[in-house]
Every structure is written in structure tokens, then in C-alpha cells.
PDB file of C-alpha atoms and ligand atoms in Angstrom:
ATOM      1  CA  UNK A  94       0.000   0.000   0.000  1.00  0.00           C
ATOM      2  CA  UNK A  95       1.379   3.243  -1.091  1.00  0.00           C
ATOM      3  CA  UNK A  96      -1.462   5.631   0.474  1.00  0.00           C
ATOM      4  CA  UNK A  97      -2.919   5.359   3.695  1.00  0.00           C
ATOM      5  CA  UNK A  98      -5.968   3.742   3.130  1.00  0.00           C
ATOM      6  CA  UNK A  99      -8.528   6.080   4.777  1.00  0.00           C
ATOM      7  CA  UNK A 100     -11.982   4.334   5.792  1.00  0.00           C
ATOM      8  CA  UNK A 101     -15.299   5.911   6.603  1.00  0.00           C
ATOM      9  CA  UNK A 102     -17.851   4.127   8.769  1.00  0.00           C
ATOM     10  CA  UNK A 103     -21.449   5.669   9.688  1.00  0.00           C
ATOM     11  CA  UNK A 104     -19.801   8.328  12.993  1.00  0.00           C
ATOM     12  CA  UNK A 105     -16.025   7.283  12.606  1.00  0.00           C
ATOM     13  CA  UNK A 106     -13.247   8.047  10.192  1.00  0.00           C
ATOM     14  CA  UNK A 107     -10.465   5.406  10.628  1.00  0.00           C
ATOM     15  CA  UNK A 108      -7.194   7.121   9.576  1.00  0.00           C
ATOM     16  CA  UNK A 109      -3.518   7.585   9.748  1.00  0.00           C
ATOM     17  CA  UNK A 110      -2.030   8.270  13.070  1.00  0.00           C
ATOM     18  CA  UNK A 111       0.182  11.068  13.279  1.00  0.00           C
ATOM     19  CA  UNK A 112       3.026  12.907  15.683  1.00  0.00           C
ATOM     20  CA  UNK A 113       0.310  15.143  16.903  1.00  0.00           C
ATOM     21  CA  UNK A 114      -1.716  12.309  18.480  1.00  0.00           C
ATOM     22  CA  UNK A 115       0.797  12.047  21.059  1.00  0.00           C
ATOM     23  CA  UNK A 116      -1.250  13.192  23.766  1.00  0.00           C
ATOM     24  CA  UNK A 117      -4.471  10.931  23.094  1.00  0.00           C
ATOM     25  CA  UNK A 118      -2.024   8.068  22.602  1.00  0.00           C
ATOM     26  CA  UNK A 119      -0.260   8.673  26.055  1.00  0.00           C
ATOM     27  CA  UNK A 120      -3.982   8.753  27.684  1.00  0.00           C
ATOM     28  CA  UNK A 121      -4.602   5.677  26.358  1.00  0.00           C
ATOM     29  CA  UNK A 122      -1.400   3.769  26.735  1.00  0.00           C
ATOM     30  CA  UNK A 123      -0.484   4.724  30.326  1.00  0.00           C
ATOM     31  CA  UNK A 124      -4.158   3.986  31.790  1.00  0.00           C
ATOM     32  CA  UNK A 125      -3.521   0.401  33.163  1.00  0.00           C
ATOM     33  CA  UNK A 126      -7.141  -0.226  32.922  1.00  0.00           C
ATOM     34  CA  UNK A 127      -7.066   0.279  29.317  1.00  0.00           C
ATOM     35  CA  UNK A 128      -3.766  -2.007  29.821  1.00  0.00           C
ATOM     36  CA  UNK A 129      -4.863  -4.442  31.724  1.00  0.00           C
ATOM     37  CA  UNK A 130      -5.167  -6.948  29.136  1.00  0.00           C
ATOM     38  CA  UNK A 131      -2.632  -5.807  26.446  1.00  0.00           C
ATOM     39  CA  UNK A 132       1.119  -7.218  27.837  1.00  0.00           C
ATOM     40  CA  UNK A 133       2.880  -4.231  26.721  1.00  0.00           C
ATOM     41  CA  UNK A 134       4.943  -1.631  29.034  1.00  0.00           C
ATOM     42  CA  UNK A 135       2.528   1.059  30.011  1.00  0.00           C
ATOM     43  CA  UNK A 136       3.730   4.702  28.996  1.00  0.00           C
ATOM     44  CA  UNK A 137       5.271   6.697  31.290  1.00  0.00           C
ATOM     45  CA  UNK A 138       6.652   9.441  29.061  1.00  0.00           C
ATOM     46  CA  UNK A 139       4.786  10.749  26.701  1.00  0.00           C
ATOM     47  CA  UNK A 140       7.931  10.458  24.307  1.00  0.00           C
ATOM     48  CA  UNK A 141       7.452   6.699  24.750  1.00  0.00           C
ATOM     49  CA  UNK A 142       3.946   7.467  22.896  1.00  0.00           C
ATOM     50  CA  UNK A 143       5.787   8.974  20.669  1.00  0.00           C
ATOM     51  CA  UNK A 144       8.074   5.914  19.869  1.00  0.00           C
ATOM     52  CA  UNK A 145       4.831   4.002  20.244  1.00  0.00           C
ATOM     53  CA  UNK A 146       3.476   6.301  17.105  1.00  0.00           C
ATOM     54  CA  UNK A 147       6.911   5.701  14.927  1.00  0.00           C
ATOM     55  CA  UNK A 148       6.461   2.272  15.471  1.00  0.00           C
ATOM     56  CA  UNK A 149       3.054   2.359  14.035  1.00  0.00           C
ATOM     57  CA  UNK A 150       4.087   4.903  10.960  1.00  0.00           C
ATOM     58  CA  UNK A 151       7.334   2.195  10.566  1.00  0.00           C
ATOM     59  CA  UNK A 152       4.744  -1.127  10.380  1.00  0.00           C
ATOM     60  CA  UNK A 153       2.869   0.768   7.506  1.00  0.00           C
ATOM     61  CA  UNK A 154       6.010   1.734   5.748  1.00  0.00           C
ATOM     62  CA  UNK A 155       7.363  -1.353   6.161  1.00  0.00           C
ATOM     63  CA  UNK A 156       4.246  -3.658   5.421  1.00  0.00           C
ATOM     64  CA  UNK A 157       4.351  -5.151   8.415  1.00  0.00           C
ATOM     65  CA  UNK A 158       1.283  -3.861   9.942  1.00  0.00           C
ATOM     66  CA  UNK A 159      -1.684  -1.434   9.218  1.00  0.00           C
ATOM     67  CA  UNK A 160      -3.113   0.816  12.229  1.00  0.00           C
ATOM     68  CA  UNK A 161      -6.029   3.276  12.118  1.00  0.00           C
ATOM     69  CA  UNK A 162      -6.843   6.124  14.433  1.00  0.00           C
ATOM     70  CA  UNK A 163     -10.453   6.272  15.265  1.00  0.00           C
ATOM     71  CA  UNK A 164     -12.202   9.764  15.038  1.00  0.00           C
ATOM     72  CA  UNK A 165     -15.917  11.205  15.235  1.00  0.00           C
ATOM     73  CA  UNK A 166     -16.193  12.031  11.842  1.00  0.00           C
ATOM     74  CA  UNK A 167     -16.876  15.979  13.193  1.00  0.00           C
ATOM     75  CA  UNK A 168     -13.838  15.562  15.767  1.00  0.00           C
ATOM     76  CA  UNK A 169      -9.515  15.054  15.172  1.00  0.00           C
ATOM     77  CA  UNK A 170      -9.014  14.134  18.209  1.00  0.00           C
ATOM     78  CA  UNK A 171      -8.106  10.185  18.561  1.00  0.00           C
ATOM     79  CA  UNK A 172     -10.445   8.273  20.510  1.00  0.00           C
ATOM     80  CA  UNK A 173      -9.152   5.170  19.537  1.00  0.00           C
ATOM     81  CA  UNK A 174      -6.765   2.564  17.636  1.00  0.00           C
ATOM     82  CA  UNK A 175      -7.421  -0.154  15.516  1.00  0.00           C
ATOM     83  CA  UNK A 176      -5.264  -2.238  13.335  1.00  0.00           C
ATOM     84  CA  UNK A 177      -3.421  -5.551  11.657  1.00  0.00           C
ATOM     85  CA  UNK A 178      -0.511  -6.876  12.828  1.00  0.00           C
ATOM     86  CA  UNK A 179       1.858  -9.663  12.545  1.00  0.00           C
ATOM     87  CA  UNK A 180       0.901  -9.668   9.218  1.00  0.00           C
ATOM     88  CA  UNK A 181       1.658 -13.365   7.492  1.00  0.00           C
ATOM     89  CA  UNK A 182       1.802 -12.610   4.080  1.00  0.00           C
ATOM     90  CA  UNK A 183       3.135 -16.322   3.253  1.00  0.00           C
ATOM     91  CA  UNK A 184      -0.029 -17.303   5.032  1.00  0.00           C
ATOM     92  CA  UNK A 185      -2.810 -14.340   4.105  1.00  0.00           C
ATOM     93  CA  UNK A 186      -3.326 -14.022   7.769  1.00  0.00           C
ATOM     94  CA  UNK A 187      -2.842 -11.362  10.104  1.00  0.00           C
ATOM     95  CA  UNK A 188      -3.893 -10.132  13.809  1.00  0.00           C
ATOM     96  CA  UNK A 189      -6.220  -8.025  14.439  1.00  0.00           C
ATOM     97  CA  UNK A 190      -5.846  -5.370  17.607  1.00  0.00           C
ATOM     98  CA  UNK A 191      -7.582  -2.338  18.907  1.00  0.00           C
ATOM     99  CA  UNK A 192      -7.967   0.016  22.006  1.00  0.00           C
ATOM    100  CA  UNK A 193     -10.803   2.542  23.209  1.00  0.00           C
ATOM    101  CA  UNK A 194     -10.056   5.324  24.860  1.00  0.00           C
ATOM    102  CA  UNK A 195     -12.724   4.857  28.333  1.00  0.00           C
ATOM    103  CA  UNK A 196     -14.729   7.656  27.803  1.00  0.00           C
ATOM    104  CA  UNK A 197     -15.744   6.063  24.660  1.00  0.00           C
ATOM    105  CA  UNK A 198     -16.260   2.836  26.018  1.00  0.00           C
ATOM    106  CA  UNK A 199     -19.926   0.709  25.712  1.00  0.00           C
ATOM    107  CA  UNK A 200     -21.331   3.128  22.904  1.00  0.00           C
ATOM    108  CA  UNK A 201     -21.026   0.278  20.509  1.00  0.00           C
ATOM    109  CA  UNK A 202     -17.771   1.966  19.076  1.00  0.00           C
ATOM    110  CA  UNK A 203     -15.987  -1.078  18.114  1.00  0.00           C
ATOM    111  CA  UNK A 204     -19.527  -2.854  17.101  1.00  0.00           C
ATOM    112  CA  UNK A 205     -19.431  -0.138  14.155  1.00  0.00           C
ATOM    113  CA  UNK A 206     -15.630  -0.334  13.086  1.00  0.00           C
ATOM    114  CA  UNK A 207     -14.815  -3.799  13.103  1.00  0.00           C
ATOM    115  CA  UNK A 208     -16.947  -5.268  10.491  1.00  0.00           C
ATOM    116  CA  UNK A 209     -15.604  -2.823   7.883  1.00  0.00           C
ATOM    117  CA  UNK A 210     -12.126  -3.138   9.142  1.00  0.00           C
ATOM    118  CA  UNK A 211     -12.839  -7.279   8.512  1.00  0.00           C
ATOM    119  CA  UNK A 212     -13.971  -6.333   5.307  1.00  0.00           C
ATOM    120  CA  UNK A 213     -10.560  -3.936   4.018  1.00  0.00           C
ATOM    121  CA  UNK A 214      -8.583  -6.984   5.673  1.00  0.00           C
ATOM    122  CA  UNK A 215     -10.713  -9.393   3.677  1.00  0.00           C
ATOM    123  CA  UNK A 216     -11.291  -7.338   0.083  1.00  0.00           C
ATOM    124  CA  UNK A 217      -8.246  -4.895   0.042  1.00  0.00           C
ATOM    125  CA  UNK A 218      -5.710  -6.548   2.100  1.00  0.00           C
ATOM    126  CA  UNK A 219      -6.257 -10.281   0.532  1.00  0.00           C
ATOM    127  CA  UNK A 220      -6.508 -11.752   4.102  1.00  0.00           C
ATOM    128  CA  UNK A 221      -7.845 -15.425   4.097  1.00  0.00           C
ATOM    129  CA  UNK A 222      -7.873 -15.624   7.983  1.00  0.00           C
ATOM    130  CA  UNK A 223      -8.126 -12.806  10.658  1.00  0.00           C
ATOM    131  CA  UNK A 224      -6.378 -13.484  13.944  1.00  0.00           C
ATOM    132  CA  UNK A 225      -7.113 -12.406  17.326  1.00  0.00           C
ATOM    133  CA  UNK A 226      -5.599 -13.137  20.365  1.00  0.00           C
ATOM    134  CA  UNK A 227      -7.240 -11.805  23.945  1.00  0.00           C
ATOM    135  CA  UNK A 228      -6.241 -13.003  27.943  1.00  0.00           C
ATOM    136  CA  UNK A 229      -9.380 -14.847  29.109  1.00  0.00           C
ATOM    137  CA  UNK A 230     -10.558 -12.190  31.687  1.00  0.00           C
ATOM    138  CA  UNK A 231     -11.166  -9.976  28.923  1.00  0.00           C
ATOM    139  CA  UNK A 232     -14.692 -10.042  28.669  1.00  0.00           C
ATOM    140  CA  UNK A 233     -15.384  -6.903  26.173  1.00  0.00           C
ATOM    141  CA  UNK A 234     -12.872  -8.361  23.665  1.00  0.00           C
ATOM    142  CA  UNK A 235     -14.393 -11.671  23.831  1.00  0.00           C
ATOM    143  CA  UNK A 236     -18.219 -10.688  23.295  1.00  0.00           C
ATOM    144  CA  UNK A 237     -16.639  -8.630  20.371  1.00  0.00           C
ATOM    145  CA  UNK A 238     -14.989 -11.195  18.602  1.00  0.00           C
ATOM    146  CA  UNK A 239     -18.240 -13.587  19.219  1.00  0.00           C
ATOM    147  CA  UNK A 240     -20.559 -11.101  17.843  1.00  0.00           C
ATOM    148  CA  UNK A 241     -18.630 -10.342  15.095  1.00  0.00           C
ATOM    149  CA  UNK A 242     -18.521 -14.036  13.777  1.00  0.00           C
ATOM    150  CA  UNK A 243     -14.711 -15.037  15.507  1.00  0.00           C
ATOM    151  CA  UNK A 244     -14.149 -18.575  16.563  1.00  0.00           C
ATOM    152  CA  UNK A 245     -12.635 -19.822  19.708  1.00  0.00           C
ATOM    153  CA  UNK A 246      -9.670 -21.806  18.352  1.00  0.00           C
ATOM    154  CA  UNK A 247      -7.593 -22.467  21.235  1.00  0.00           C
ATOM    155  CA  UNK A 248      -6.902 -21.902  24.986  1.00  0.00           C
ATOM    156  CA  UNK A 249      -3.198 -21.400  25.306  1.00  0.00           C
ATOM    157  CA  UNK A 250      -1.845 -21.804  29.188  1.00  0.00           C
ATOM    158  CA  UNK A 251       1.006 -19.473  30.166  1.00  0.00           C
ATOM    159  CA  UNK A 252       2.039 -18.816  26.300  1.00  0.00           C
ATOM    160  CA  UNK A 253       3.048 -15.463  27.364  1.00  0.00           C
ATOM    161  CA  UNK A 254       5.589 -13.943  30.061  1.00  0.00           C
ATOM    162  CA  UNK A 255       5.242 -10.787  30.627  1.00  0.00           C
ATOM    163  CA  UNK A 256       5.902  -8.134  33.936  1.00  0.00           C
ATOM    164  CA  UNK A 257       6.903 -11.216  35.745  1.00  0.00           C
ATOM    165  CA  UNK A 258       3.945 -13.380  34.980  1.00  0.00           C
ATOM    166  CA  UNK A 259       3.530 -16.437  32.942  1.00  0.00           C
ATOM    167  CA  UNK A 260      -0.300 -15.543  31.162  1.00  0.00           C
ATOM    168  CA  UNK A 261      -2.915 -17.755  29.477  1.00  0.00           C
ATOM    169  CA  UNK A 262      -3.972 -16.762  26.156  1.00  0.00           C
ATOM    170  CA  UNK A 263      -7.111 -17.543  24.320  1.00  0.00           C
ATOM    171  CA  UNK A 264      -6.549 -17.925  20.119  1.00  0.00           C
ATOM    172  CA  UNK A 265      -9.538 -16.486  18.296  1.00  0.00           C
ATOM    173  CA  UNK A 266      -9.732 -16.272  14.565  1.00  0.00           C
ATOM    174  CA  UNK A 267     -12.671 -15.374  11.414  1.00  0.00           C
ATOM    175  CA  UNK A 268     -12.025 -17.080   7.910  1.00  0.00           C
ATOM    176  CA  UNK A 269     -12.848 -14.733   4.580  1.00  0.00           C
ATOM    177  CA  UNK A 270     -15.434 -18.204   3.437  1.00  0.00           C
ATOM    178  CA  UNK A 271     -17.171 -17.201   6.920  1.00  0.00           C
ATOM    179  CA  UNK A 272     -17.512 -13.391   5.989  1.00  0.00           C
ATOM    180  CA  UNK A 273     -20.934 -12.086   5.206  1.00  0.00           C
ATOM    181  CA  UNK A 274     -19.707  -9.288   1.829  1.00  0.00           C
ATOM    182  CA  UNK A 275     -23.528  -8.573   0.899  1.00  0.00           C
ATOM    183  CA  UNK A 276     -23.752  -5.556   3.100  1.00  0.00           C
ATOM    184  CA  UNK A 277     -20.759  -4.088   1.137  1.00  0.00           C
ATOM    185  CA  UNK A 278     -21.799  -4.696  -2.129  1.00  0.00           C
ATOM    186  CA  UNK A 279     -18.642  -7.240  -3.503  1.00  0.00           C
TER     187      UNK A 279
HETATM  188  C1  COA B 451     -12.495  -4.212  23.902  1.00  0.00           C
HETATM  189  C2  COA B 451     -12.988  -2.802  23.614  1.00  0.00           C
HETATM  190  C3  COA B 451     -12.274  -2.254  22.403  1.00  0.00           C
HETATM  191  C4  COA B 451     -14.503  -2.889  23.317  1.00  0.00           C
HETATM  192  O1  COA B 451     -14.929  -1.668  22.701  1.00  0.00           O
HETATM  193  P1  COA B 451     -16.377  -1.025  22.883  1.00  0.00           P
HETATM  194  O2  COA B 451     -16.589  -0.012  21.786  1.00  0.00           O
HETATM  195  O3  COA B 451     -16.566  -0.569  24.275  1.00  0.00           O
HETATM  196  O4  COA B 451     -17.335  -2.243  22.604  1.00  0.00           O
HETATM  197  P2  COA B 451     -18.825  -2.106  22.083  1.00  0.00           P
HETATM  198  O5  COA B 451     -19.524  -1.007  22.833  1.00  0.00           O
HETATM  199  O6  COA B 451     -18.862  -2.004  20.576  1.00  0.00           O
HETATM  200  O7  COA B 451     -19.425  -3.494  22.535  1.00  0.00           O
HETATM  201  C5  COA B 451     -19.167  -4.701  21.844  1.00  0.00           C
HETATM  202  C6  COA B 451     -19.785  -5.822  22.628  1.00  0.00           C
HETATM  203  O8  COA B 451     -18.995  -6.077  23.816  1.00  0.00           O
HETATM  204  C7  COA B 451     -19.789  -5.898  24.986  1.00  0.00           C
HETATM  205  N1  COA B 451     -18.969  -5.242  25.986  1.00  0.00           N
HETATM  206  C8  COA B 451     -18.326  -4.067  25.859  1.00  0.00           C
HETATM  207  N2  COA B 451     -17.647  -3.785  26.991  1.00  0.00           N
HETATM  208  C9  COA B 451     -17.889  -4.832  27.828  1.00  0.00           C
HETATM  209  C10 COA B 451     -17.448  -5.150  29.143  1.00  0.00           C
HETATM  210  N3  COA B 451     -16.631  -4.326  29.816  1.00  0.00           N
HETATM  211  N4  COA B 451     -17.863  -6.323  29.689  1.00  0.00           N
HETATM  212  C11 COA B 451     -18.660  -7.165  29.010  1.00  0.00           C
HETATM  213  N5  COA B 451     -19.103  -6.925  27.753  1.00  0.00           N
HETATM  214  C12 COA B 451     -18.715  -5.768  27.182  1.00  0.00           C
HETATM  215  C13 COA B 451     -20.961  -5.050  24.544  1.00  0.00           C
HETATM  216  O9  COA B 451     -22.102  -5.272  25.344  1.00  0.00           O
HETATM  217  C14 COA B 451     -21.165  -5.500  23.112  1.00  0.00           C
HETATM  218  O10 COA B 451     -21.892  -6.687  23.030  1.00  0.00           O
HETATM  219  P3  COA B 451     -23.339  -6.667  22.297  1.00  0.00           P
HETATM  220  O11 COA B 451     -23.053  -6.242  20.879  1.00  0.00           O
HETATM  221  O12 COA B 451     -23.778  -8.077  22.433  1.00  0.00           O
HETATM  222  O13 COA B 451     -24.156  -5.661  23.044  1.00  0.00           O
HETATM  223  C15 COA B 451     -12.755  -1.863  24.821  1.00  0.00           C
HETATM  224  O14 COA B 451     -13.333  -2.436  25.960  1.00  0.00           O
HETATM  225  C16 COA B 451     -11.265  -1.593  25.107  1.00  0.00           C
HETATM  226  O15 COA B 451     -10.656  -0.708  24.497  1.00  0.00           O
HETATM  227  N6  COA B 451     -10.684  -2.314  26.076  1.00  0.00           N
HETATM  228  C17 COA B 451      -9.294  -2.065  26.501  1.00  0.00           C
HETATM  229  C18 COA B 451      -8.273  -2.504  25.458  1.00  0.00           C
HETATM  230  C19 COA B 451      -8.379  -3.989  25.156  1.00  0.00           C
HETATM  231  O16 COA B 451      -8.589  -4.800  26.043  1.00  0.00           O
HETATM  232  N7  COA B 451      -8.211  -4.315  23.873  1.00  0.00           N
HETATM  233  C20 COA B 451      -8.333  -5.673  23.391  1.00  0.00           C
HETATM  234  C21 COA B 451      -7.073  -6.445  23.533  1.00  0.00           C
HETATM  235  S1  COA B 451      -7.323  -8.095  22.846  1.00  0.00           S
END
């Protein structure tokens, strides 16, 4: 992908992120509730949101990974971040990850955005499998995934050590053969 692909759901634009979403990236990634489930350091600085942004802007430059800011389409300010990662070309698969900033939380945000996020992964992207990959406690994540069609593939016990701790994670993943493309016209 040369441009950033730019999508538009009913209230959200889904867009690059740039340097001057620093500060609603450093709300987000150094409120351990929002962290709670996500085994990554929790910001301190905001220059580590910072890095955390070049990182992002890298992954798209690189192909590696795609990530969106989420805005009210009458808003700039970042209220969220959704995205593709570990992107397996060799296999047309790739993870899917996002975070809401709380405020936002329980307005069906994510119910909007991820169905045409499955769909750019699916159509645009060439995807044949979406990954996801959530600790058990995390009950938002989970209903998500469910409602959005997202099959349990796999408990996985102390997979990951992180902070100290060896943590369970639970393998979720939606095929492209399992995606419903009527309601966007393909
Ligand atoms: C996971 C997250 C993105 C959900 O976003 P959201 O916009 O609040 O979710 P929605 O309002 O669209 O709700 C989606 C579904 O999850 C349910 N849900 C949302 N928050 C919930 C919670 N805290 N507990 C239980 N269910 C919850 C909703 O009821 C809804 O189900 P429904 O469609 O059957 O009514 C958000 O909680 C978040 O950012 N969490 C912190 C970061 C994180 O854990 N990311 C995932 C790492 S795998």
C-alpha cells in the first residue's frame, strides 16, 4: 500500500495516526485499565507514545502492519486505535488489535468499526484468515470477537511472560469463506 488507506464508517473516520496524536495516545497507553489486558509496558513518558506512534508509521512503511486512528467524523481528536498486525503474508493471515479510549467505552464503538475493518482486511488486504488473540478475563474483547462471527480456536496456558507473569492466552480467529460481503456490495 502506497497511500494510507482512509476508511469511513457511519460516525467514525479510521485514519492515519500522526506525531500530533501524542497526547491521546499517552492517555490511552499509560491507563492500566485500558492495559490491563494488552502485555505491553505502560507509557510513562509521553515520548514513549511517541516511539509508540513511529512504530506504528514504521509497520505501515514497512508492510508489516496497518493501524487506524479512530475519530468522530466531526472531531480530530483520537479516541481510539485499531489495526493488523503480525501480518503473514506467506499465510494471508494477520492479527487483528484495537484500544478505546474509556470515555468512549460501551457506545457500541468497536460494534461499528470492526466489520468494515474485517472487510478492508478481507477485500483490500487479501486476508484469508483474521487473527485475534485476547487473555481470558477480557470479557469486552471476547463478546466482540463472538458477535462479530470469531471462533474460539484455542486456549493457550502461560504462552506469554510478561511483567513477571507467565499468562494464558485464548486464540480467536474469522475465515474470509465465513464473511458475510452482501452488506458491502462485492
Ligand atoms: C475491547 C474494547 C475495544 C470494546 O470496545 P467497545 O466499543 O466498548 O465495545 P462495544 O460497545 O462495541 O461493545 C461490543 C460488545 O462487547 C460488549 N462489551 C463491551 N464492553 C464490555 C465489558 N466491559 N464487559 C462485558 N461486555 C462488554 C458489549 O455489550 C457489546 O456486546 P453486544 O453487541 O452483544 O451488546 C474496549 O473495551 C477496550 O478498548 N478495552 C481495553 C483494550 C483492550 O482490552 N483491547 C483488546 C485487547 S485483545
Amino acid at each position: 500500500m502506497r497511500a494510507f488507506p482512509v476508511i469511513e464508517t457511519e460516525r467514525f473516520y479510521l485514519r492515519e495516526i500522526k506525531d500530533t496524536d501524542v497526547d491521546e495516545v499517552f492517555e490511552m497507553r499509560s491507563n492500566p485499565e485500558l492495559m490491563r489486558f494488552i502485555p505491553r509496558p505502560i507509557c510513562k513518558l509521553k515520548e514513549e507514545a511517541l516511539m509508540h506512534i513511529h512504530r506504528l508509521q514504521k509497520g505501515f512503511n514497512e508492510n508489516d502492519s496497518v493501524n487506524w486512528g479512530i475519530t468522530y467524523k466531526n472531531e480530530t481528536k483520537l479516541i481510539g486505535i485499531i489495526g493488523y498486525v503480525r501480518m503473514q503474508q506467506e499465510n494471508y493471515r494477520a492479527e487483528i488489535g484495537y484500544i478505546l479510549n474509556k470515555p468512549e467505552h460501551k457506545k457500541g464503538v468497536m460494534r461499528e468499526i470492526l466489520k468494515p475493518l474485517m472487510h478492508f482486511g478481507f477485500a483490500h488486504l487479501n486476508l484469508n484468515s483474521i487473527a485475534a488473540v485476547v487473555d481470558p478475563a477480557n470479557q469486552a474483547s471476547i463478546k466482540l470477537l463472538q458477535a462479530n462471527g470469531f471462533t474460539k480456536e484455542g486456549h493457550f496456558r502461560e504462552d506469554c511472560y510478561f511483567d513477571g507473569q507467565f499468562l494464558d492466552s485464548v486464540h480467536y480467529s474469522v475465515l474470509k469463506s465465513d464473511f458475510d460481503f452482501k452488506p458491502f456490495n462485492i
